Amino acid sequence: MKIYEYQAFPNPRRVRMFLAEKGIDGITFEQVNVPEGEHRTDAFKAKNPSATVPLLELDDGAYIGETTAISRYFETVHPEPALMGRTPKEQAAIDMWQRRVEDGLMNAVGAYFHHATPGLGALESYQNKEWGEKNRERAIATMHWLDQELADRQFIAGERFSIADITALCGIDYAKFCEIGIPPAYTNLQRWYDQVSSRPSAGA
Ligand SMILES: N[C@@H](CCC(=O)N[C@@H](CS)C(=O)NCC(=O)O)C(=O)O
């Protein structure tokens, strides 16, 4: 089994954190040089037409793209500790928050990075600064929402750590990299951030 990734980037980090939380090791990691455009070569696109990392290659040669789908594979093969919920209600709440933080943080910060900053440099074939700035606002609005939600619960999707916490942490660190910090008034979000950042998996 092999994971294609570029270690410095946020979506591959989500998978590494997920694996660390599960205690899964022994997987080969192959670096794909995203800043040099290796993910857009015909050779890589034959594996993943989306031209993104991470990408999981199974032992039978099948490829699984998309961070959440890769996580689902490992959740099914190694159910404990559960990171995607146990009961129907827990699973639905985690899916709901996973979608919200993926869209409102990861995707919003990604749009800011690619459109309103130099992004991937020469690889950026189209940039729309106004759209990028709109997404910066969207990321901060999501932080505000999470700050309110976290006033009366410990983790993003409930009282148990889940994949939604991993996605939100990687999204907020991506925002930090893009110089979008957690506003000082968002004390609940900061408390959650400090707590989740101190888990050993955060360094994976
Ligand atoms: N929806 C994809 C997004 C993956 C993604 O955007 N990965 C980034 C690295 S963090 C990438 O490969 N970017 C390449 C590019 O923007 O050209 C997922 O969940 O895996």
mmCIF file of C-alpha atoms and ligand atoms in Angstrom:
data_model
loop_
_atom_site.group_PDB
_atom_site.id
_atom_site.type_symbol
_atom_site.label_atom_id
_atom_site.label_comp_id
_atom_site.label_asym_id
_atom_site.label_seq_id
_atom_site.Cartn_x
_atom_site.Cartn_y
_atom_site.Cartn_z
ATOM 1 C CA MET A 1 0.000 0.000 0.000
ATOM 2 C CA LYS A 2 1.316 3.429 -0.927
ATOM 3 C CA ILE A 3 0.298 7.034 -0.384
ATOM 4 C CA TYR A 4 1.335 9.696 -2.874
ATOM 5 C CA GLU A 5 1.629 13.044 -1.147
ATOM 6 C CA TYR A 6 3.591 16.253 -0.785
ATOM 7 C CA GLN A 7 4.448 16.426 2.860
ATOM 8 C CA ALA A 8 4.349 20.200 3.314
ATOM 9 C CA PHE A 9 0.758 20.536 2.092
ATOM 10 C CA PRO A 10 -2.456 20.475 4.166
ATOM 11 C CA ASN A 11 -4.541 17.688 2.591
ATOM 12 C CA PRO A 12 -1.762 15.077 2.853
ATOM 13 C CA ARG A 13 -1.357 16.151 6.490
ATOM 14 C CA ARG A 14 -5.009 15.270 7.099
ATOM 15 C CA VAL A 15 -4.314 11.686 6.039
ATOM 16 C CA ARG A 16 -1.105 11.432 8.082
ATOM 17 C CA MET A 17 -2.950 12.704 11.174
ATOM 18 C CA PHE A 18 -5.767 10.237 10.583
ATOM 19 C CA LEU A 19 -3.304 7.345 10.344
ATOM 20 C CA ALA A 20 -1.415 8.528 13.446
ATOM 21 C CA GLU A 21 -4.646 8.685 15.472
ATOM 22 C CA LYS A 22 -5.425 5.127 14.393
ATOM 23 C CA GLY A 23 -1.889 3.921 15.087
ATOM 24 C CA ILE A 24 -1.551 2.633 11.519
ATOM 25 C CA ASP A 25 2.013 2.420 10.249
ATOM 26 C CA GLY A 26 4.016 0.494 7.673
ATOM 27 C CA ILE A 27 2.625 2.457 4.724
ATOM 28 C CA THR A 28 5.018 3.698 2.033
ATOM 29 C CA PHE A 29 4.850 7.412 1.267
ATOM 30 C CA GLU A 30 5.967 8.692 -2.118
ATOM 31 C CA GLN A 31 6.536 12.417 -2.529
ATOM 32 C CA VAL A 32 5.011 14.083 -5.600
ATOM 33 C CA ASN A 33 6.657 17.441 -6.263
ATOM 34 C CA VAL A 34 3.529 19.618 -6.420
ATOM 35 C CA PRO A 35 5.355 23.002 -6.558
ATOM 36 C CA GLU A 36 7.200 21.709 -9.657
ATOM 37 C CA GLY A 37 3.935 20.483 -11.221
ATOM 38 C CA GLU A 38 4.657 16.742 -11.019
ATOM 39 C CA HIS A 39 0.996 16.131 -10.075
ATOM 40 C CA ARG A 40 -0.049 17.492 -13.476
ATOM 41 C CA THR A 41 2.084 15.125 -15.541
ATOM 42 C CA ASP A 42 0.339 12.502 -17.678
ATOM 43 C CA ALA A 43 1.979 9.804 -15.538
ATOM 44 C CA PHE A 44 0.391 11.096 -12.325
ATOM 45 C CA LYS A 45 -2.944 11.977 -13.941
ATOM 46 C CA ALA A 46 -3.195 8.381 -15.142
ATOM 47 C CA LYS A 47 -3.301 7.485 -11.435
ATOM 48 C CA ASN A 48 -5.445 10.424 -10.306
ATOM 49 C CA PRO A 49 -7.221 12.439 -13.026
ATOM 50 C CA SER A 50 -7.985 15.130 -10.407
ATOM 51 C CA ALA A 51 -4.238 15.886 -10.310
ATOM 52 C CA THR A 52 -4.216 16.272 -6.531
ATOM 53 C CA VAL A 53 -2.545 14.697 -3.540
ATOM 54 C CA PRO A 54 -3.060 12.718 -1.371
ATOM 55 C CA LEU A 55 -3.701 9.572 -3.383
ATOM 56 C CA LEU A 56 -3.862 6.041 -1.982
ATOM 57 C CA GLU A 57 -2.666 3.061 -4.039
ATOM 58 C CA LEU A 58 -3.968 -0.280 -2.787
ATOM 59 C CA ASP A 59 -2.014 -3.536 -3.098
ATOM 60 C CA ASP A 60 -4.283 -4.679 -5.950
ATOM 61 C CA GLY A 61 -3.323 -1.553 -7.937
ATOM 62 C CA ALA A 62 -6.564 0.393 -7.326
ATOM 63 C CA TYR A 63 -6.286 4.133 -6.677
ATOM 64 C CA ILE A 64 -8.379 6.052 -4.147
ATOM 65 C CA GLY A 65 -8.310 9.842 -4.370
ATOM 66 C CA GLU A 66 -9.936 12.448 -2.082
ATOM 67 C CA THR A 67 -8.864 12.774 1.523
ATOM 68 C CA THR A 68 -12.228 11.811 3.019
ATOM 69 C CA ALA A 69 -12.500 8.709 0.813
ATOM 70 C CA ILE A 70 -8.974 7.634 1.786
ATOM 71 C CA SER A 71 -9.890 8.165 5.445
ATOM 72 C CA ARG A 72 -13.088 6.134 4.994
ATOM 73 C CA TYR A 73 -11.034 3.247 3.633
ATOM 74 C CA PHE A 74 -8.812 3.193 6.735
ATOM 75 C CA GLU A 75 -11.776 3.702 9.080
ATOM 76 C CA THR A 76 -13.412 0.590 7.635
ATOM 77 C CA VAL A 77 -10.272 -1.534 7.693
ATOM 78 C CA HIS A 78 -9.207 -0.316 11.178
ATOM 79 C CA PRO A 79 -12.432 0.677 12.953
ATOM 80 C CA GLU A 80 -10.805 1.595 16.276
ATOM 81 C CA PRO A 81 -10.448 4.218 17.511
ATOM 82 C CA ALA A 82 -13.491 5.391 15.591
ATOM 83 C CA LEU A 83 -12.885 8.772 13.956
ATOM 84 C CA MET A 84 -15.968 8.835 11.740
ATOM 85 C CA GLY A 85 -18.583 7.898 14.349
ATOM 86 C CA ARG A 86 -20.143 4.724 15.704
ATOM 87 C CA THR A 87 -23.885 5.310 15.931
ATOM 88 C CA PRO A 88 -25.969 6.550 12.987
ATOM 89 C CA LYS A 89 -26.472 9.877 14.782
ATOM 90 C CA GLU A 90 -22.774 10.297 15.547
ATOM 91 C CA GLN A 91 -21.795 9.385 11.980
ATOM 92 C CA ALA A 92 -24.268 11.893 10.527
ATOM 93 C CA ALA A 93 -23.088 14.692 12.844
ATOM 94 C CA ILE A 94 -19.455 14.016 11.939
ATOM 95 C CA ASP A 95 -20.252 13.925 8.200
ATOM 96 C CA MET A 96 -22.136 17.203 8.575
ATOM 97 C CA TRP A 97 -19.267 18.983 10.343
ATOM 98 C CA GLN A 98 -16.670 17.387 8.108
ATOM 99 C CA ARG A 99 -18.423 18.892 5.054
ATOM 100 C CA ARG A 100 -18.779 22.265 6.775
ATOM 101 C CA VAL A 101 -15.139 22.595 7.796
ATOM 102 C CA GLU A 102 -13.865 21.136 4.531
ATOM 103 C CA ASP A 103 -15.829 23.745 2.609
ATOM 104 C CA GLY A 104 -15.638 26.690 5.020
ATOM 105 C CA LEU A 105 -11.978 26.279 5.989
ATOM 106 C CA MET A 106 -9.954 23.985 3.699
ATOM 107 C CA ASN A 107 -11.647 25.058 0.448
ATOM 108 C CA ALA A 108 -12.076 28.703 1.446
ATOM 109 C CA VAL A 109 -8.433 29.056 2.507
ATOM 110 C CA GLY A 110 -7.386 27.148 -0.625
ATOM 111 C CA ALA A 111 -9.289 29.633 -2.815
ATOM 112 C CA TYR A 112 -7.626 32.526 -0.957
ATOM 113 C CA PHE A 113 -4.190 30.919 -1.385
ATOM 114 C CA HIS A 114 -4.623 30.201 -5.096
ATOM 115 C CA HIS A 115 -6.378 33.467 -6.039
ATOM 116 C CA ALA A 116 -5.229 36.235 -3.702
ATOM 117 C CA THR A 117 -1.612 35.229 -2.986
ATOM 118 C CA PRO A 118 1.155 34.061 -5.358
ATOM 119 C CA GLY A 119 -0.139 30.528 -4.628
ATOM 120 C CA LEU A 120 1.726 27.936 -6.682
ATOM 121 C CA GLY A 121 3.439 30.657 -8.758
ATOM 122 C CA ALA A 122 3.831 29.772 -12.430
ATOM 123 C CA LEU A 123 1.338 26.901 -12.004
ATOM 124 C CA GLU A 124 -1.508 29.370 -11.346
ATOM 125 C CA SER A 125 -3.066 29.754 -14.807
ATOM 126 C CA TYR A 126 -6.058 31.836 -13.630
ATOM 127 C CA GLN A 127 -6.314 34.102 -10.592
ATOM 128 C CA ASN A 128 -9.223 36.242 -9.415
ATOM 129 C CA LYS A 129 -8.123 38.350 -6.450
ATOM 130 C CA GLU A 130 -11.654 39.446 -5.559
ATOM 131 C CA TRP A 131 -12.771 35.811 -5.343
ATOM 132 C CA GLY A 132 -9.718 35.049 -3.207
ATOM 133 C CA GLU A 133 -10.507 37.884 -0.803
ATOM 134 C CA LYS A 134 -14.162 36.783 -0.599
ATOM 135 C CA ASN A 135 -12.933 33.366 0.479
ATOM 136 C CA ARG A 136 -10.678 34.900 3.126
ATOM 137 C CA GLU A 137 -13.856 36.452 4.593
ATOM 138 C CA ARG A 138 -15.592 33.075 4.323
ATOM 139 C CA ALA A 139 -12.786 31.367 6.259
ATOM 140 C CA ILE A 140 -12.992 33.965 9.047
ATOM 141 C CA ALA A 141 -16.796 33.612 9.126
ATOM 142 C CA THR A 142 -16.359 29.851 9.563
ATOM 143 C CA MET A 143 -13.924 30.470 12.438
ATOM 144 C CA HIS A 144 -16.559 32.714 14.041
ATOM 145 C CA TRP A 145 -19.220 30.031 13.640
ATOM 146 C CA LEU A 146 -16.943 27.388 15.152
ATOM 147 C CA ASP A 147 -16.072 29.702 18.030
ATOM 148 C CA GLN A 148 -19.768 29.929 18.902
ATOM 149 C CA GLU A 149 -20.321 26.177 18.528
ATOM 150 C CA LEU A 150 -17.335 25.359 20.724
ATOM 151 C CA ALA A 151 -18.735 27.415 23.623
ATOM 152 C CA ASP A 152 -20.580 24.351 24.868
ATOM 153 C CA ARG A 153 -18.843 21.308 23.468
ATOM 154 C CA GLN A 154 -15.310 19.996 23.421
ATOM 155 C CA PHE A 155 -14.819 19.006 19.802
ATOM 156 C CA ILE A 156 -16.090 20.122 16.396
ATOM 157 C CA ALA A 157 -18.719 17.384 15.992
ATOM 158 C CA GLY A 158 -19.496 16.584 19.622
ATOM 159 C CA GLU A 159 -17.787 15.326 22.756
ATOM 160 C CA ARG A 160 -15.473 12.949 20.901
ATOM 161 C CA PHE A 161 -12.427 13.766 18.752
ATOM 162 C CA SER A 162 -13.199 12.998 15.089
ATOM 163 C CA ILE A 163 -12.064 13.459 11.504
ATOM 164 C CA ALA A 164 -13.814 16.863 11.575
ATOM 165 C CA ASP A 165 -11.255 18.033 14.165
ATOM 166 C CA ILE A 166 -8.430 16.873 11.910
ATOM 167 C CA THR A 167 -9.873 18.730 8.917
ATOM 168 C CA ALA A 168 -10.520 21.877 10.954
ATOM 169 C CA LEU A 169 -7.020 21.850 12.483
ATOM 170 C CA CYS A 170 -5.351 21.402 9.093
ATOM 171 C CA GLY A 171 -7.593 24.148 7.676
ATOM 172 C CA ILE A 172 -6.724 26.575 10.468
ATOM 173 C CA ASP A 173 -3.000 25.844 10.163
ATOM 174 C CA TYR A 174 -3.314 26.354 6.390
ATOM 175 C CA ALA A 175 -4.992 29.701 7.161
ATOM 176 C CA LYS A 176 -2.137 30.552 9.558
ATOM 177 C CA PHE A 177 0.356 29.783 6.777
ATOM 178 C CA CYS A 178 -1.612 32.257 4.602
ATOM 179 C CA GLU A 179 -1.417 34.818 7.444
ATOM 180 C CA ILE A 180 -5.064 34.440 8.438
ATOM 181 C CA GLY A 181 -4.842 33.920 12.184
ATOM 182 C CA ILE A 182 -7.607 33.057 14.633
ATOM 183 C CA PRO A 183 -9.009 36.465 15.706
ATOM 184 C CA PRO A 184 -8.095 37.079 19.404
ATOM 185 C CA ALA A 185 -11.773 37.376 20.406
ATOM 186 C CA TYR A 186 -12.442 33.762 19.353
ATOM 187 C CA THR A 187 -11.405 32.278 22.691
ATOM 188 C CA ASN A 188 -13.423 29.035 22.394
ATOM 189 C CA LEU A 189 -11.860 28.278 19.042
ATOM 190 C CA GLN A 190 -8.395 29.107 20.427
ATOM 191 C CA ARG A 191 -8.968 26.758 23.404
ATOM 192 C CA TRP A 192 -9.983 23.962 21.005
ATOM 193 C CA TYR A 193 -7.028 24.754 18.712
ATOM 194 C CA ASP A 194 -4.496 24.587 21.576
ATOM 195 C CA GLN A 195 -5.967 21.305 22.788
ATOM 196 C CA VAL A 196 -6.075 19.584 19.384
ATOM 197 C CA SER A 197 -2.647 20.933 18.360
ATOM 198 C CA SER A 198 -1.121 19.286 21.410
ATOM 199 C CA ARG A 199 -2.165 15.774 20.319
ATOM 200 C CA PRO A 200 0.860 13.786 19.111
ATOM 201 C CA SER A 201 -0.884 13.188 15.762
ATOM 202 C CA ALA A 202 -0.722 16.929 15.012
ATOM 203 C CA GLY A 203 2.998 16.532 14.343
ATOM 204 C CA ALA A 204 2.523 13.668 11.883
HETATM 205 N N1 LIG B 1 -10.548 17.454 -2.617
HETATM 206 C C1 LIG B 1 -9.184 16.988 -2.574
HETATM 207 C C2 LIG B 1 -8.278 18.194 -2.534
HETATM 208 C C3 LIG B 1 -6.816 17.811 -2.594
HETATM 209 C C4 LIG B 1 -5.921 19.006 -2.876
HETATM 210 O O1 LIG B 1 -6.370 20.083 -3.310
HETATM 211 N N2 LIG B 1 -4.634 18.781 -2.633
HETATM 212 C C5 LIG B 1 -3.683 19.840 -2.920
HETATM 213 C C6 LIG B 1 -2.500 19.709 -1.954
HETATM 214 S S1 LIG B 1 -3.004 20.162 -0.301
HETATM 215 C C7 LIG B 1 -3.177 19.673 -4.329
HETATM 216 O O2 LIG B 1 -2.895 18.578 -4.740
HETATM 217 N N3 LIG B 1 -3.106 20.794 -5.076
HETATM 218 C C8 LIG B 1 -2.631 20.779 -6.413
HETATM 219 C C9 LIG B 1 -3.023 21.990 -7.189
HETATM 220 O O3 LIG B 1 -3.676 22.893 -6.634
HETATM 221 O O4 LIG B 1 -2.670 22.044 -8.366
HETATM 222 C C10 LIG B 1 -8.973 16.075 -1.357
HETATM 223 O O5 LIG B 1 -9.799 16.136 -0.424
HETATM 224 O O6 LIG B 1 -8.032 15.271 -1.335
#
